[in-house]
């Protein structure tokens, strides 16, 4: 909030002065922080160098430009709402746009990466760019640019072959694996890894967690930009999720058929323990999903944010049905034992306590359809319960 200018004259032990007119600046900074964290999970560091022809910059430079674009799109959105317009088309020359955004010389070199050149007839990424340009004229359409997923915009740019990202010492995605390993290690769990040895038919295993006296968690970490559209969801399932499931099946087979080879490479024993395969992703799209194999093996899926709350903060967010219509109140469930934590990891949706109110609409044909009623958060009930406590 200090960065946004929302806190003024802060001195420890004295009154804090809040400037509520800086609310939008605070939201923009918070959005940039979230974008940076998501990109850092995938690329390891926002200070990684990027090369494009003779232009050298960092991912942080790109995020700085994104912040200016977000600020401009929000200003255009406010203007549109004040004038009661459904859509607003912003049009500027490259020179004037650079002045309005207050771009540095480096940012002027980067800006074209965030635009689609309509003359090129290559419109495959049109939905992932904040600008369109024809010759030297740039266009921005709101509210479309306000709703852009900018971590995906950045990832789409950086994933192109013409861009060379100088990753840190560890390859793309490995930093996320380290994050998961540290999460369990810091909570006091024994964690091990196994390197691939093709000659001995030993697969690579991202992480094995000695969870308790009876269970071993076999982890496959998958770090990607969250899919949003149907095609992206299908691509994520095909290119990441299904491969992760197959990899875990292979690893469970290795651990159960050749435990001695695993024990030699670990500081703990897996003998006579249940092997539980888990996919950990950096987004919640498939959290709680179970993949049941023909032989009965179940592969579980959870996101790192929810996992962190369970392992590090000893609770899982849950919803409590108020008993009135479709109203719910949030209520965190405390997890005191390893058994409770394991149950929350394997079945997080079990804590979404609710009740279905079915509404059936009869049709003239003699059939009927069910009308879905969206659940709602009962804020008044939530406040009342806090007062009662």
Tab-separated table of C-alpha atoms in Angstrom:
chain	number	residue	atom	x	y	z
A	1	UNK	CA	0.000	0.000	0.000
A	2	UNK	CA	2.965	2.330	0.580
A	3	UNK	CA	4.101	1.696	-3.004
A	4	UNK	CA	0.674	2.757	-4.276
A	5	UNK	CA	0.733	5.904	-2.144
A	6	UNK	CA	-2.289	4.707	-0.142
A	7	UNK	CA	-0.439	5.035	3.183
A	8	UNK	CA	0.951	8.423	4.117
A	9	UNK	CA	3.017	9.714	7.012
A	10	UNK	CA	3.559	6.263	8.527
A	11	UNK	CA	5.535	6.420	11.777
A	12	UNK	CA	5.583	3.422	14.123
A	13	UNK	CA	3.386	3.992	17.156
A	14	UNK	CA	1.427	6.836	15.563
A	15	UNK	CA	-1.723	7.082	13.452
A	16	UNK	CA	-1.642	5.669	9.914
A	17	UNK	CA	-3.143	7.940	7.272
A	18	UNK	CA	-4.898	6.123	4.421
A	19	UNK	CA	-5.556	7.793	1.071
A	20	UNK	CA	-8.564	5.853	-0.256
A	21	UNK	CA	-8.328	7.665	-3.608
A	22	UNK	CA	-5.302	5.438	-4.323
A	23	UNK	CA	-7.429	2.288	-4.310
A	24	UNK	CA	-6.987	1.675	-8.046
A	25	UNK	CA	-3.216	2.116	-7.836
A	26	UNK	CA	-3.159	-0.456	-5.033
A	27	UNK	CA	-5.199	-2.932	-7.120
A	28	UNK	CA	-2.855	-2.454	-10.084
A	29	UNK	CA	0.217	-3.096	-7.927
A	30	UNK	CA	-1.456	-6.182	-6.442
A	31	UNK	CA	-2.213	-7.482	-9.947
A	32	UNK	CA	1.408	-6.945	-11.004
A	33	UNK	CA	2.582	-8.780	-7.878
A	34	UNK	CA	0.365	-11.771	-8.734
A	35	UNK	CA	1.572	-11.765	-12.350
A	36	UNK	CA	5.204	-11.673	-11.190
A	37	UNK	CA	4.705	-14.616	-8.814
A	38	UNK	CA	3.015	-16.751	-11.480
A	39	UNK	CA	5.683	-15.980	-14.082
A	40	UNK	CA	8.457	-16.617	-11.549
A	41	UNK	CA	7.006	-20.067	-10.827
A	42	UNK	CA	7.337	-20.948	-14.513
A	43	UNK	CA	10.571	-19.171	-15.493
A	44	UNK	CA	12.459	-19.259	-12.210
A	45	UNK	CA	13.194	-15.539	-12.011
A	46	UNK	CA	11.713	-12.334	-13.409
A	47	UNK	CA	15.303	-11.106	-13.740
A	48	UNK	CA	16.042	-13.716	-16.420
A	49	UNK	CA	17.495	-12.133	-19.563
A	50	UNK	CA	15.570	-12.349	-22.831
A	51	UNK	CA	17.150	-11.970	-26.274
A	52	UNK	CA	15.315	-10.989	-29.454
A	53	UNK	CA	17.625	-10.325	-32.380
A	54	UNK	CA	19.885	-7.532	-31.038
A	55	UNK	CA	17.487	-6.475	-28.247
A	56	UNK	CA	18.304	-7.636	-24.706
A	57	UNK	CA	15.911	-7.141	-21.801
A	58	UNK	CA	14.564	-8.955	-18.735
A	59	UNK	CA	11.177	-10.414	-17.876
A	60	UNK	CA	10.985	-7.718	-15.186
A	61	UNK	CA	11.259	-5.085	-17.935
A	62	UNK	CA	8.277	-6.702	-19.677
A	63	UNK	CA	6.272	-6.728	-16.440
A	64	UNK	CA	7.073	-3.037	-15.939
A	65	UNK	CA	5.599	-2.323	-19.369
A	66	UNK	CA	2.558	-4.467	-18.533
A	67	UNK	CA	1.959	-2.296	-15.468
A	68	UNK	CA	1.817	0.810	-17.671
A	69	UNK	CA	-0.529	-0.936	-20.129
A	70	UNK	CA	-2.847	-2.006	-17.292
A	71	UNK	CA	-2.916	1.557	-15.956
A	72	UNK	CA	-3.818	2.926	-19.403
A	73	UNK	CA	-6.519	0.302	-20.018
A	74	UNK	CA	-8.092	1.068	-16.612
A	75	UNK	CA	-8.143	4.787	-17.428
A	76	UNK	CA	-9.848	4.067	-20.757
A	77	UNK	CA	-12.322	1.758	-18.993
A	78	UNK	CA	-13.236	4.492	-16.511
A	79	UNK	CA	-13.745	6.952	-19.372
A	80	UNK	CA	-15.962	4.425	-21.152
A	81	UNK	CA	-18.122	3.893	-18.057
A	82	UNK	CA	-18.429	7.629	-17.387
A	83	UNK	CA	-19.700	8.125	-20.928
A	84	UNK	CA	-21.958	5.022	-20.799
A	85	UNK	CA	-20.272	3.376	-23.777
A	86	UNK	CA	-20.385	-0.377	-24.340
A	87	UNK	CA	-16.979	-0.390	-26.007
A	88	UNK	CA	-14.202	2.142	-26.401
A	89	UNK	CA	-11.573	2.148	-29.161
A	90	UNK	CA	-8.360	3.918	-28.227
A	91	UNK	CA	-6.231	5.015	-31.200
A	92	UNK	CA	-2.760	6.551	-31.157
A	93	UNK	CA	0.377	6.704	-33.246
A	94	UNK	CA	3.349	4.814	-31.856
A	95	UNK	CA	5.006	8.122	-30.952
A	96	UNK	CA	1.987	9.479	-29.055
A	97	UNK	CA	1.330	6.126	-27.370
A	98	UNK	CA	4.942	6.044	-26.171
A	99	UNK	CA	4.523	9.527	-24.710
A	100	UNK	CA	1.259	8.666	-22.943
A	101	UNK	CA	2.719	5.487	-21.465
A	102	UNK	CA	5.949	7.355	-20.599
A	103	UNK	CA	8.034	4.602	-22.153
A	104	UNK	CA	11.781	4.305	-21.819
A	105	UNK	CA	13.820	3.608	-24.957
A	106	UNK	CA	13.980	-0.073	-24.014
A	107	UNK	CA	10.203	-0.244	-23.471
A	108	UNK	CA	9.708	1.298	-26.925
A	109	UNK	CA	11.651	-1.656	-28.353
A	110	UNK	CA	9.530	-4.122	-26.352
A	111	UNK	CA	6.090	-2.604	-27.021
A	112	UNK	CA	5.635	-4.188	-30.508
A	113	UNK	CA	5.768	-7.643	-28.852
A	114	UNK	CA	2.447	-6.765	-27.184
A	115	UNK	CA	0.695	-5.934	-30.443
A	116	UNK	CA	-0.732	-7.816	-33.413
A	117	UNK	CA	0.225	-6.411	-36.792
A	118	UNK	CA	-2.989	-6.748	-38.792
A	119	UNK	CA	-1.054	-6.419	-42.050
A	120	UNK	CA	0.841	-9.648	-41.304
A	121	UNK	CA	-2.385	-11.708	-41.526
A	122	UNK	CA	-1.071	-13.856	-38.655
A	123	UNK	CA	-3.889	-13.504	-36.146
A	124	UNK	CA	-3.357	-16.711	-34.158
A	125	UNK	CA	-2.561	-14.799	-30.940
A	126	UNK	CA	-5.054	-11.988	-31.422
A	127	UNK	CA	-6.839	-12.763	-28.127
A	128	UNK	CA	-3.569	-12.551	-26.164
A	129	UNK	CA	-2.444	-9.068	-27.172
A	130	UNK	CA	-3.538	-5.720	-25.676
A	131	UNK	CA	-2.883	-3.814	-28.937
A	132	UNK	CA	-3.578	-4.086	-32.655
A	133	UNK	CA	-1.548	-2.054	-35.097
A	134	UNK	CA	-1.807	-1.084	-38.738
A	135	UNK	CA	1.380	0.520	-39.993
A	136	UNK	CA	2.325	2.921	-37.197
A	137	UNK	CA	-1.141	3.315	-35.639
A	138	UNK	CA	-1.970	1.366	-32.457
A	139	UNK	CA	-5.481	0.424	-31.304
A	140	UNK	CA	-6.736	-0.739	-27.906
A	141	UNK	CA	-10.259	-2.072	-27.320
A	142	UNK	CA	-11.827	-1.920	-23.876
A	143	UNK	CA	-13.141	-3.736	-21.914
A	144	UNK	CA	-11.255	-6.537	-23.733
A	145	UNK	CA	-7.804	-5.366	-22.586
A	146	UNK	CA	-8.937	-5.037	-18.961
A	147	UNK	CA	-9.930	-8.714	-18.921
A	148	UNK	CA	-6.661	-10.002	-20.406
A	149	UNK	CA	-4.696	-12.619	-18.476
A	150	UNK	CA	-1.327	-10.867	-18.611
A	151	UNK	CA	0.713	-13.782	-17.271
A	152	UNK	CA	-0.561	-15.695	-20.308
A	153	UNK	CA	0.254	-12.734	-22.570
A	154	UNK	CA	3.845	-12.809	-21.292
A	155	UNK	CA	4.133	-16.587	-21.530
A	156	UNK	CA	2.843	-16.598	-25.125
A	157	UNK	CA	5.504	-14.048	-26.085
A	158	UNK	CA	8.354	-15.786	-24.265
A	159	UNK	CA	7.389	-19.225	-25.623
A	160	UNK	CA	7.966	-18.156	-29.228
A	161	UNK	CA	11.083	-19.632	-30.845
A	162	UNK	CA	12.378	-16.213	-31.891
A	163	UNK	CA	12.770	-15.283	-28.205
A	164	UNK	CA	15.673	-16.759	-26.258
A	165	UNK	CA	15.081	-16.799	-22.504
A	166	UNK	CA	18.273	-17.139	-20.470
A	167	UNK	CA	16.920	-19.236	-17.623
A	168	UNK	CA	18.685	-19.355	-14.235
A	169	UNK	CA	20.899	-22.279	-13.287
A	170	UNK	CA	17.879	-24.577	-13.268
A	171	UNK	CA	15.627	-25.178	-16.269
A	172	UNK	CA	12.100	-23.854	-16.743
A	173	UNK	CA	9.718	-25.413	-14.217
A	174	UNK	CA	12.454	-26.841	-11.945
A	175	UNK	CA	12.089	-23.888	-9.585
A	176	UNK	CA	8.508	-24.965	-8.951
A	177	UNK	CA	9.710	-28.449	-8.011
A	178	UNK	CA	12.112	-26.885	-5.502
A	179	UNK	CA	9.260	-24.827	-4.081
A	180	UNK	CA	7.222	-27.991	-3.413
A	181	UNK	CA	10.218	-29.801	-1.902
A	182	UNK	CA	10.948	-26.856	0.405
A	183	UNK	CA	7.280	-26.692	1.415
A	184	UNK	CA	7.396	-30.232	2.816
A	185	UNK	CA	10.971	-29.975	4.153
A	186	UNK	CA	10.229	-26.780	6.069
A	187	UNK	CA	7.232	-28.522	7.649
A	188	UNK	CA	9.503	-31.283	8.989
A	189	UNK	CA	8.854	-34.015	6.408
A	190	UNK	CA	11.618	-36.174	4.935
A	191	UNK	CA	11.801	-35.544	1.183
A	192	UNK	CA	13.849	-37.357	-1.440
A	193	UNK	CA	14.390	-37.363	-5.196
A	194	UNK	CA	15.471	-40.062	-7.625
A	195	UNK	CA	17.466	-39.337	-10.782
A	196	UNK	CA	16.753	-41.190	-14.009
A	197	UNK	CA	18.971	-44.159	-14.879
A	198	UNK	CA	17.860	-45.627	-18.196
A	199	UNK	CA	20.310	-48.536	-18.048
A	200	UNK	CA	18.769	-49.746	-14.786
A	201	UNK	CA	15.184	-48.806	-15.770
A	202	UNK	CA	14.973	-46.268	-12.961
A	203	UNK	CA	12.649	-43.327	-13.711
A	204	UNK	CA	13.157	-39.754	-12.545
A	205	UNK	CA	10.966	-38.851	-9.573
A	206	UNK	CA	10.411	-35.159	-8.766
A	207	UNK	CA	9.827	-35.774	-5.066
A	208	UNK	CA	8.995	-38.524	-2.587
A	209	UNK	CA	7.630	-37.454	0.788
A	210	UNK	CA	7.861	-39.731	3.811
A	211	UNK	CA	4.500	-38.496	5.057
A	212	UNK	CA	3.942	-40.799	8.033
A	213	UNK	CA	4.544	-44.371	9.192
A	214	UNK	CA	2.147	-45.756	6.593
A	215	UNK	CA	2.229	-43.462	3.538
A	216	UNK	CA	4.690	-42.219	0.919
A	217	UNK	CA	3.665	-39.409	-1.431
A	218	UNK	CA	5.038	-39.633	-4.976
A	219	UNK	CA	4.867	-36.175	-6.513
A	220	UNK	CA	4.846	-34.913	-10.076
A	221	UNK	CA	5.013	-31.103	-10.221
A	222	UNK	CA	3.445	-29.340	-13.215
A	223	UNK	CA	3.879	-25.585	-13.559
A	224	UNK	CA	2.043	-23.842	-16.422
A	225	UNK	CA	-0.015	-20.754	-17.107
A	226	UNK	CA	-3.611	-21.450	-16.077
A	227	UNK	CA	-5.771	-22.554	-19.034
A	228	UNK	CA	-8.840	-20.398	-19.627
A	229	UNK	CA	-10.569	-21.478	-22.829
A	230	UNK	CA	-11.768	-24.937	-23.862
A	231	UNK	CA	-8.925	-25.478	-26.328
A	232	UNK	CA	-6.376	-24.465	-23.688
A	233	UNK	CA	-7.945	-26.815	-21.153
A	234	UNK	CA	-7.825	-29.667	-23.676
A	235	UNK	CA	-4.197	-28.808	-24.491
A	236	UNK	CA	-3.303	-28.794	-20.779
A	237	UNK	CA	-4.960	-32.189	-20.271
A	238	UNK	CA	-3.280	-33.675	-23.342
A	239	UNK	CA	0.195	-32.162	-22.965
A	240	UNK	CA	0.594	-31.970	-19.195
A	241	UNK	CA	-2.033	-33.720	-17.089
A	242	UNK	CA	-2.249	-37.010	-19.008
A	243	UNK	CA	1.545	-37.214	-19.231
A	244	UNK	CA	1.825	-36.581	-15.498
A	245	UNK	CA	-0.636	-39.407	-14.805
A	246	UNK	CA	1.337	-41.804	-17.043
A	247	UNK	CA	4.618	-40.775	-15.414
A	248	UNK	CA	3.208	-41.419	-11.950
A	249	UNK	CA	1.890	-44.835	-13.007
A	250	UNK	CA	5.414	-45.696	-14.191
A	251	UNK	CA	6.933	-44.461	-10.935
A	252	UNK	CA	4.470	-46.308	-8.713
A	253	UNK	CA	5.259	-49.508	-10.634
A	254	UNK	CA	8.990	-48.948	-10.100
A	255	UNK	CA	8.589	-48.267	-6.370
A	256	UNK	CA	6.369	-51.288	-5.768
A	257	UNK	CA	8.318	-53.709	-7.976
A	258	UNK	CA	11.844	-52.600	-7.057
A	259	UNK	CA	11.748	-51.010	-3.574
A	260	UNK	CA	15.387	-51.919	-2.884
A	261	UNK	CA	16.593	-49.697	-5.747
A	262	UNK	CA	14.501	-46.841	-4.362
A	263	UNK	CA	15.725	-47.354	-0.783
A	264	UNK	CA	19.352	-47.178	-1.976
A	265	UNK	CA	18.688	-43.688	-3.343
A	266	UNK	CA	16.653	-42.358	-0.418
A	267	UNK	CA	17.391	-41.543	3.214
A	268	UNK	CA	14.227	-43.340	4.295
A	269	UNK	CA	12.606	-46.677	3.545
A	270	UNK	CA	9.481	-47.204	1.454
A	271	UNK	CA	9.080	-50.833	2.559
A	272	UNK	CA	5.528	-51.862	3.504
A	273	UNK	CA	4.170	-48.365	2.923
A	274	UNK	CA	1.289	-47.244	0.744
A	275	UNK	CA	2.452	-45.322	-2.337
A	276	UNK	CA	0.166	-42.355	-3.090
A	277	UNK	CA	0.712	-40.591	-6.461
A	278	UNK	CA	-0.114	-36.860	-6.521
A	279	UNK	CA	0.061	-34.202	-9.237
A	280	UNK	CA	0.765	-30.725	-7.855
A	281	UNK	CA	-0.019	-27.799	-10.156
A	282	UNK	CA	0.461	-24.048	-9.777
A	283	UNK	CA	-3.218	-23.320	-10.456
A	284	UNK	CA	-6.458	-24.665	-9.026
A	285	UNK	CA	-8.142	-25.733	-12.261
A	286	UNK	CA	-8.015	-29.469	-11.439
A	287	UNK	CA	-7.622	-29.416	-7.647
A	288	UNK	CA	-9.563	-32.278	-6.096
A	289	UNK	CA	-9.667	-34.243	-9.349
A	290	UNK	CA	-9.052	-37.990	-9.146
A	291	UNK	CA	-7.834	-40.176	-11.992
A	292	UNK	CA	-8.822	-43.805	-11.417
A	293	UNK	CA	-6.896	-46.433	-13.388
A	294	UNK	CA	-8.208	-49.817	-14.516
A	295	UNK	CA	-6.131	-51.606	-11.876
A	296	UNK	CA	-7.647	-49.425	-9.136
A	297	UNK	CA	-4.692	-47.061	-8.739
A	298	UNK	CA	-5.869	-43.501	-7.997
A	299	UNK	CA	-3.823	-40.441	-9.004
A	300	UNK	CA	-4.739	-37.301	-7.056
A	301	UNK	CA	-4.373	-33.630	-7.997
A	302	UNK	CA	-4.020	-30.479	-5.882
A	303	UNK	CA	-2.670	-26.943	-6.378
A	304	UNK	CA	0.319	-25.547	-4.505
A	305	UNK	CA	-1.593	-22.710	-2.802
A	306	UNK	CA	-4.112	-25.059	-1.192
A	307	UNK	CA	-1.332	-27.527	-0.379
A	308	UNK	CA	0.618	-24.769	1.373
A	309	UNK	CA	-2.376	-23.915	3.558
A	310	UNK	CA	-2.742	-27.574	4.524
A	311	UNK	CA	0.936	-28.324	5.174
A	312	UNK	CA	2.357	-25.001	6.396
A	313	UNK	CA	-0.639	-23.208	7.882
A	314	UNK	CA	-2.491	-26.262	9.255
A	315	UNK	CA	-5.930	-25.477	7.850
A	316	UNK	CA	-8.083	-25.894	4.769
A	317	UNK	CA	-10.652	-23.334	3.592
A	318	UNK	CA	-14.180	-24.716	3.745
A	319	UNK	CA	-17.755	-23.569	3.298
A	320	UNK	CA	-20.542	-24.116	5.786
A	321	UNK	CA	-24.166	-24.315	4.708
A	322	UNK	CA	-26.293	-21.859	6.723
A	323	UNK	CA	-29.518	-23.840	6.342
A	324	UNK	CA	-31.148	-21.039	4.359
A	325	UNK	CA	-31.771	-21.392	0.608
A	326	UNK	CA	-28.378	-21.637	-1.157
A	327	UNK	CA	-26.419	-19.525	1.307
A	328	UNK	CA	-22.965	-20.389	2.660
A	329	UNK	CA	-20.398	-18.845	4.974
A	330	UNK	CA	-16.616	-19.406	4.788
A	331	UNK	CA	-15.153	-21.323	7.711
A	332	UNK	CA	-11.544	-22.498	7.919
A	333	UNK	CA	-11.140	-26.064	9.144
A	334	UNK	CA	-8.184	-26.659	11.457
A	335	UNK	CA	-5.939	-29.635	10.626
A	336	UNK	CA	-4.078	-30.869	13.698
A	337	UNK	CA	-2.799	-34.319	12.724
A	338	UNK	CA	-0.970	-35.772	9.731
A	339	UNK	CA	-3.963	-38.004	9.089
A	340	UNK	CA	-6.256	-34.956	8.839
A	341	UNK	CA	-3.792	-33.230	6.506
A	342	UNK	CA	-3.519	-36.269	4.261
A	343	UNK	CA	-7.305	-36.503	4.058
A	344	UNK	CA	-7.491	-32.834	3.058
A	345	UNK	CA	-4.843	-33.321	0.350
A	346	UNK	CA	-6.530	-36.369	-1.156
A	347	UNK	CA	-10.094	-35.066	-0.952
A	348	UNK	CA	-10.188	-31.268	-0.523
A	349	UNK	CA	-13.756	-30.982	-1.810
A	350	UNK	CA	-14.963	-33.041	1.162
A	351	UNK	CA	-14.701	-29.814	3.156
A	352	UNK	CA	-17.190	-28.012	0.920
A	353	UNK	CA	-20.173	-28.855	3.085
A	354	UNK	CA	-23.460	-28.001	1.415
A	355	UNK	CA	-26.970	-28.988	0.530
A	356	UNK	CA	-28.623	-29.116	-2.875
A	357	UNK	CA	-32.032	-27.506	-3.420
A	358	UNK	CA	-33.387	-29.035	-6.606
A	359	UNK	CA	-35.847	-27.043	-8.706
A	360	UNK	CA	-37.539	-29.064	-11.437
A	361	UNK	CA	-39.237	-27.435	-14.427
A	362	UNK	CA	-41.844	-29.690	-16.120
A	363	UNK	CA	-42.034	-29.398	-19.899
A	364	UNK	CA	-45.007	-29.741	-22.210
A	365	UNK	CA	-43.438	-32.826	-23.770
A	366	UNK	CA	-43.803	-34.706	-20.497
A	367	UNK	CA	-40.119	-34.469	-19.585
A	368	UNK	CA	-38.490	-32.119	-17.076
A	369	UNK	CA	-35.243	-30.212	-16.605
A	370	UNK	CA	-33.426	-29.172	-13.462
A	371	UNK	CA	-32.864	-25.435	-12.970
A	372	UNK	CA	-29.473	-24.648	-11.483
A	373	UNK	CA	-29.380	-22.081	-8.688
A	374	UNK	CA	-26.034	-20.485	-8.024
A	375	UNK	CA	-24.892	-20.636	-4.372
A	376	UNK	CA	-24.167	-17.339	-2.634
A	377	UNK	CA	-22.063	-16.127	0.282
A	378	UNK	CA	-24.240	-14.994	3.174
A	379	UNK	CA	-22.247	-11.991	4.426
A	380	UNK	CA	-24.792	-11.023	7.096
A	381	UNK	CA	-24.787	-14.540	8.516
A	382	UNK	CA	-20.995	-14.551	8.390
A	383	UNK	CA	-20.883	-11.302	10.389
A	384	UNK	CA	-23.477	-12.583	12.892
A	385	UNK	CA	-21.501	-15.773	13.531
A	386	UNK	CA	-18.315	-13.783	14.119
A	387	UNK	CA	-20.151	-11.609	16.647
A	388	UNK	CA	-21.526	-14.710	18.382
A	389	UNK	CA	-18.019	-16.127	18.684
